[in-house]
């Protein structure tokens, strides 16, 4: 089963974690949240599994990740 892993990283830590996870999962694809948001394509994963790797701050997830998950919602 294919797995799509979306990741957002500021300093590279989340990318490192995403790479390590993808090495352990057979048939995993890494997609940057930033690069995905630059396209007009809807977030669709033809796979059966989807993962999200991002940092967590005191106030929650980064705003860009929140916007990625809820693109039509105004905060």
CSV table of N, CA and C in Angstrom, one decimal, residues 10-61:
chain,number,residue,atom,x,y,z
A,10,UNK,N,11.1,23.9,9.1
A,10,UNK,CA,11.7,25.2,9.1
A,10,UNK,C,13.2,25.1,9.1
A,11,UNK,N,13.7,24.3,10.0
A,11,UNK,CA,15.2,24.2,10.1
A,11,UNK,C,15.7,22.8,9.6
A,12,UNK,N,14.9,22.0,9.1
A,12,UNK,CA,15.3,20.7,8.6
A,12,UNK,C,15.0,19.5,9.5
A,13,UNK,N,14.7,19.7,10.8
A,13,UNK,CA,14.4,18.6,11.7
A,13,UNK,C,13.2,17.8,11.2
A,14,UNK,N,12.1,18.4,10.8
A,14,UNK,CA,10.9,17.6,10.4
A,14,UNK,C,11.2,16.9,9.1
A,15,UNK,N,12.0,17.5,8.2
A,15,UNK,CA,12.4,16.8,7.0
A,15,UNK,C,13.2,15.5,7.3
A,16,UNK,N,14.1,15.7,8.2
A,16,UNK,CA,14.9,14.5,8.7
A,16,UNK,C,14.1,13.4,9.2
A,17,UNK,N,13.1,13.7,10.0
A,17,UNK,CA,12.2,12.8,10.6
A,17,UNK,C,11.3,12.1,9.4
A,18,UNK,N,10.9,12.9,8.5
A,18,UNK,CA,10.1,12.4,7.4
A,18,UNK,C,10.9,11.4,6.6
A,19,UNK,N,12.1,11.8,6.3
A,19,UNK,CA,13.0,10.8,5.6
A,19,UNK,C,13.2,9.5,6.3
A,20,UNK,N,13.4,9.6,7.6
A,20,UNK,CA,13.6,8.4,8.4
A,20,UNK,C,12.3,7.5,8.4
A,21,UNK,N,11.2,8.1,8.5
A,21,UNK,CA,9.9,7.4,8.5
A,21,UNK,C,9.7,6.8,7.1
A,22,UNK,N,10.0,7.5,6.0
A,22,UNK,CA,9.8,7.0,4.7
A,22,UNK,C,10.7,5.8,4.4
A,23,UNK,N,11.9,5.8,5.0
A,23,UNK,CA,12.8,4.6,4.9
A,23,UNK,C,12.2,3.3,5.5
A,24,UNK,N,11.4,3.5,6.5
A,24,UNK,CA,10.8,2.4,7.2
A,24,UNK,C,9.5,1.9,6.6
A,25,UNK,N,8.9,2.7,5.8
A,25,UNK,CA,7.6,2.4,5.2
A,25,UNK,C,7.9,2.0,3.7
A,26,UNK,N,7.4,0.9,3.3
A,26,UNK,CA,7.5,0.5,1.9
A,26,UNK,C,6.6,1.4,1.0
A,27,UNK,N,7.2,1.8,-0.1
A,27,UNK,CA,6.5,2.6,-1.1
A,27,UNK,C,5.9,3.9,-0.5
A,28,UNK,N,6.8,4.7,0.1
A,28,UNK,CA,6.4,6.0,0.6
A,28,UNK,C,6.9,7.1,-0.3
A,29,UNK,N,6.0,8.2,-0.4
A,29,UNK,CA,6.4,9.3,-1.2
A,29,UNK,C,6.4,10.6,-0.2
A,30,UNK,N,7.4,11.4,-0.3
A,30,UNK,CA,7.5,12.6,0.5
A,30,UNK,C,7.1,13.8,-0.4
A,31,UNK,N,6.2,14.6,0.2
A,31,UNK,CA,5.8,15.8,-0.6
A,31,UNK,C,5.9,17.0,0.4
A,32,UNK,N,6.5,18.1,0.0
A,32,UNK,CA,6.6,19.3,0.8
A,32,UNK,C,5.3,20.0,0.8
A,33,UNK,N,4.9,20.4,2.0
A,33,UNK,CA,3.7,21.2,2.2
A,33,UNK,C,3.8,22.5,1.4
A,34,UNK,N,4.9,23.2,1.4
A,34,UNK,CA,5.2,24.4,0.7
A,34,UNK,C,5.0,24.2,-0.8
A,35,UNK,N,5.7,23.2,-1.3
A,35,UNK,CA,5.6,23.0,-2.8
A,35,UNK,C,4.2,22.6,-3.2
A,36,UNK,N,3.5,21.9,-2.4
A,36,UNK,CA,2.1,21.5,-2.7
A,36,UNK,C,1.2,22.7,-2.7
A,37,UNK,N,1.4,23.6,-1.8
A,37,UNK,CA,0.6,24.8,-1.7
A,37,UNK,C,0.8,25.8,-2.9
A,38,UNK,N,2.0,25.7,-3.5
A,38,UNK,CA,2.3,26.6,-4.6
A,38,UNK,C,1.6,26.1,-5.9
A,39,UNK,N,1.0,24.9,-5.9
A,39,UNK,CA,0.3,24.4,-7.0
A,39,UNK,C,-1.2,24.7,-6.8
A,40,UNK,N,-2.0,24.6,-7.8
A,40,UNK,CA,-3.4,24.8,-7.7
A,40,UNK,C,-4.1,23.5,-7.5
A,41,UNK,N,-3.3,22.4,-7.4
A,41,UNK,CA,-3.9,21.1,-7.2
A,41,UNK,C,-4.5,20.9,-5.8
A,42,UNK,N,-5.6,20.2,-5.8
A,42,UNK,CA,-6.2,19.9,-4.5
A,42,UNK,C,-5.4,18.8,-3.8
A,43,UNK,N,-5.4,18.7,-2.5
A,43,UNK,CA,-4.7,17.7,-1.8
A,43,UNK,C,-5.4,16.4,-1.9
A,44,UNK,N,-4.8,15.6,-2.7
A,44,UNK,CA,-5.4,14.2,-2.9
A,44,UNK,C,-4.3,13.2,-2.8
A,45,UNK,N,-4.5,12.2,-2.2
A,45,UNK,CA,-3.6,11.1,-2.1
A,45,UNK,C,-4.2,9.9,-2.7
A,46,UNK,N,-3.6,9.4,-3.7
A,46,UNK,CA,-4.1,8.2,-4.4
A,46,UNK,C,-3.8,6.9,-3.5
A,47,UNK,N,-3.1,7.1,-2.5
A,47,UNK,CA,-2.7,6.0,-1.6
A,47,UNK,C,-3.8,5.8,-0.5
A,48,UNK,N,-3.6,4.7,0.2
A,48,UNK,CA,-4.5,4.3,1.3
A,48,UNK,C,-4.1,5.0,2.5
A,49,UNK,N,-2.9,5.5,2.6
A,49,UNK,CA,-2.4,6.1,3.9
A,49,UNK,C,-1.8,7.5,3.6
A,50,UNK,N,-2.0,8.4,4.5
A,50,UNK,CA,-1.4,9.8,4.4
A,50,UNK,C,-0.9,10.1,5.8
A,51,UNK,N,0.3,10.7,5.8
A,51,UNK,CA,0.9,11.2,7.0
A,51,UNK,C,1.3,12.7,6.9
A,52,UNK,N,1.4,13.3,8.1
A,52,UNK,CA,1.8,14.7,8.1
A,52,UNK,C,2.9,14.9,9.2
A,53,UNK,N,4.0,15.4,8.8
A,53,UNK,CA,5.1,15.6,9.7
A,53,UNK,C,5.4,17.1,9.7
A,54,UNK,N,5.3,17.7,10.9
A,54,UNK,CA,5.6,19.1,11.1
A,54,UNK,C,6.0,19.4,12.5
A,55,UNK,N,6.6,20.5,12.8
A,55,UNK,CA,6.9,20.8,14.2
A,55,UNK,C,5.6,21.2,14.9
A,56,UNK,N,5.7,21.1,16.2
A,56,UNK,CA,4.6,21.6,17.1
A,56,UNK,C,5.1,22.6,18.0
A,57,UNK,N,4.5,23.8,18.0
A,57,UNK,CA,4.9,24.9,18.9
A,57,UNK,C,4.0,25.0,20.1
A,58,UNK,N,4.3,25.9,21.0
A,58,UNK,CA,3.4,26.1,22.1
A,58,UNK,C,2.0,26.4,21.8
A,59,UNK,N,1.8,27.2,20.7
A,59,UNK,CA,0.5,27.6,20.2
A,59,UNK,C,-0.1,26.6,19.3
A,60,UNK,N,0.5,25.5,19.0
A,60,UNK,CA,0.0,24.5,18.1
A,60,UNK,C,0.9,24.3,16.9
A,61,UNK,N,0.2,23.9,15.8
A,61,UNK,CA,1.0,23.7,14.5
A,61,UNK,C,1.2,25.0,13.8
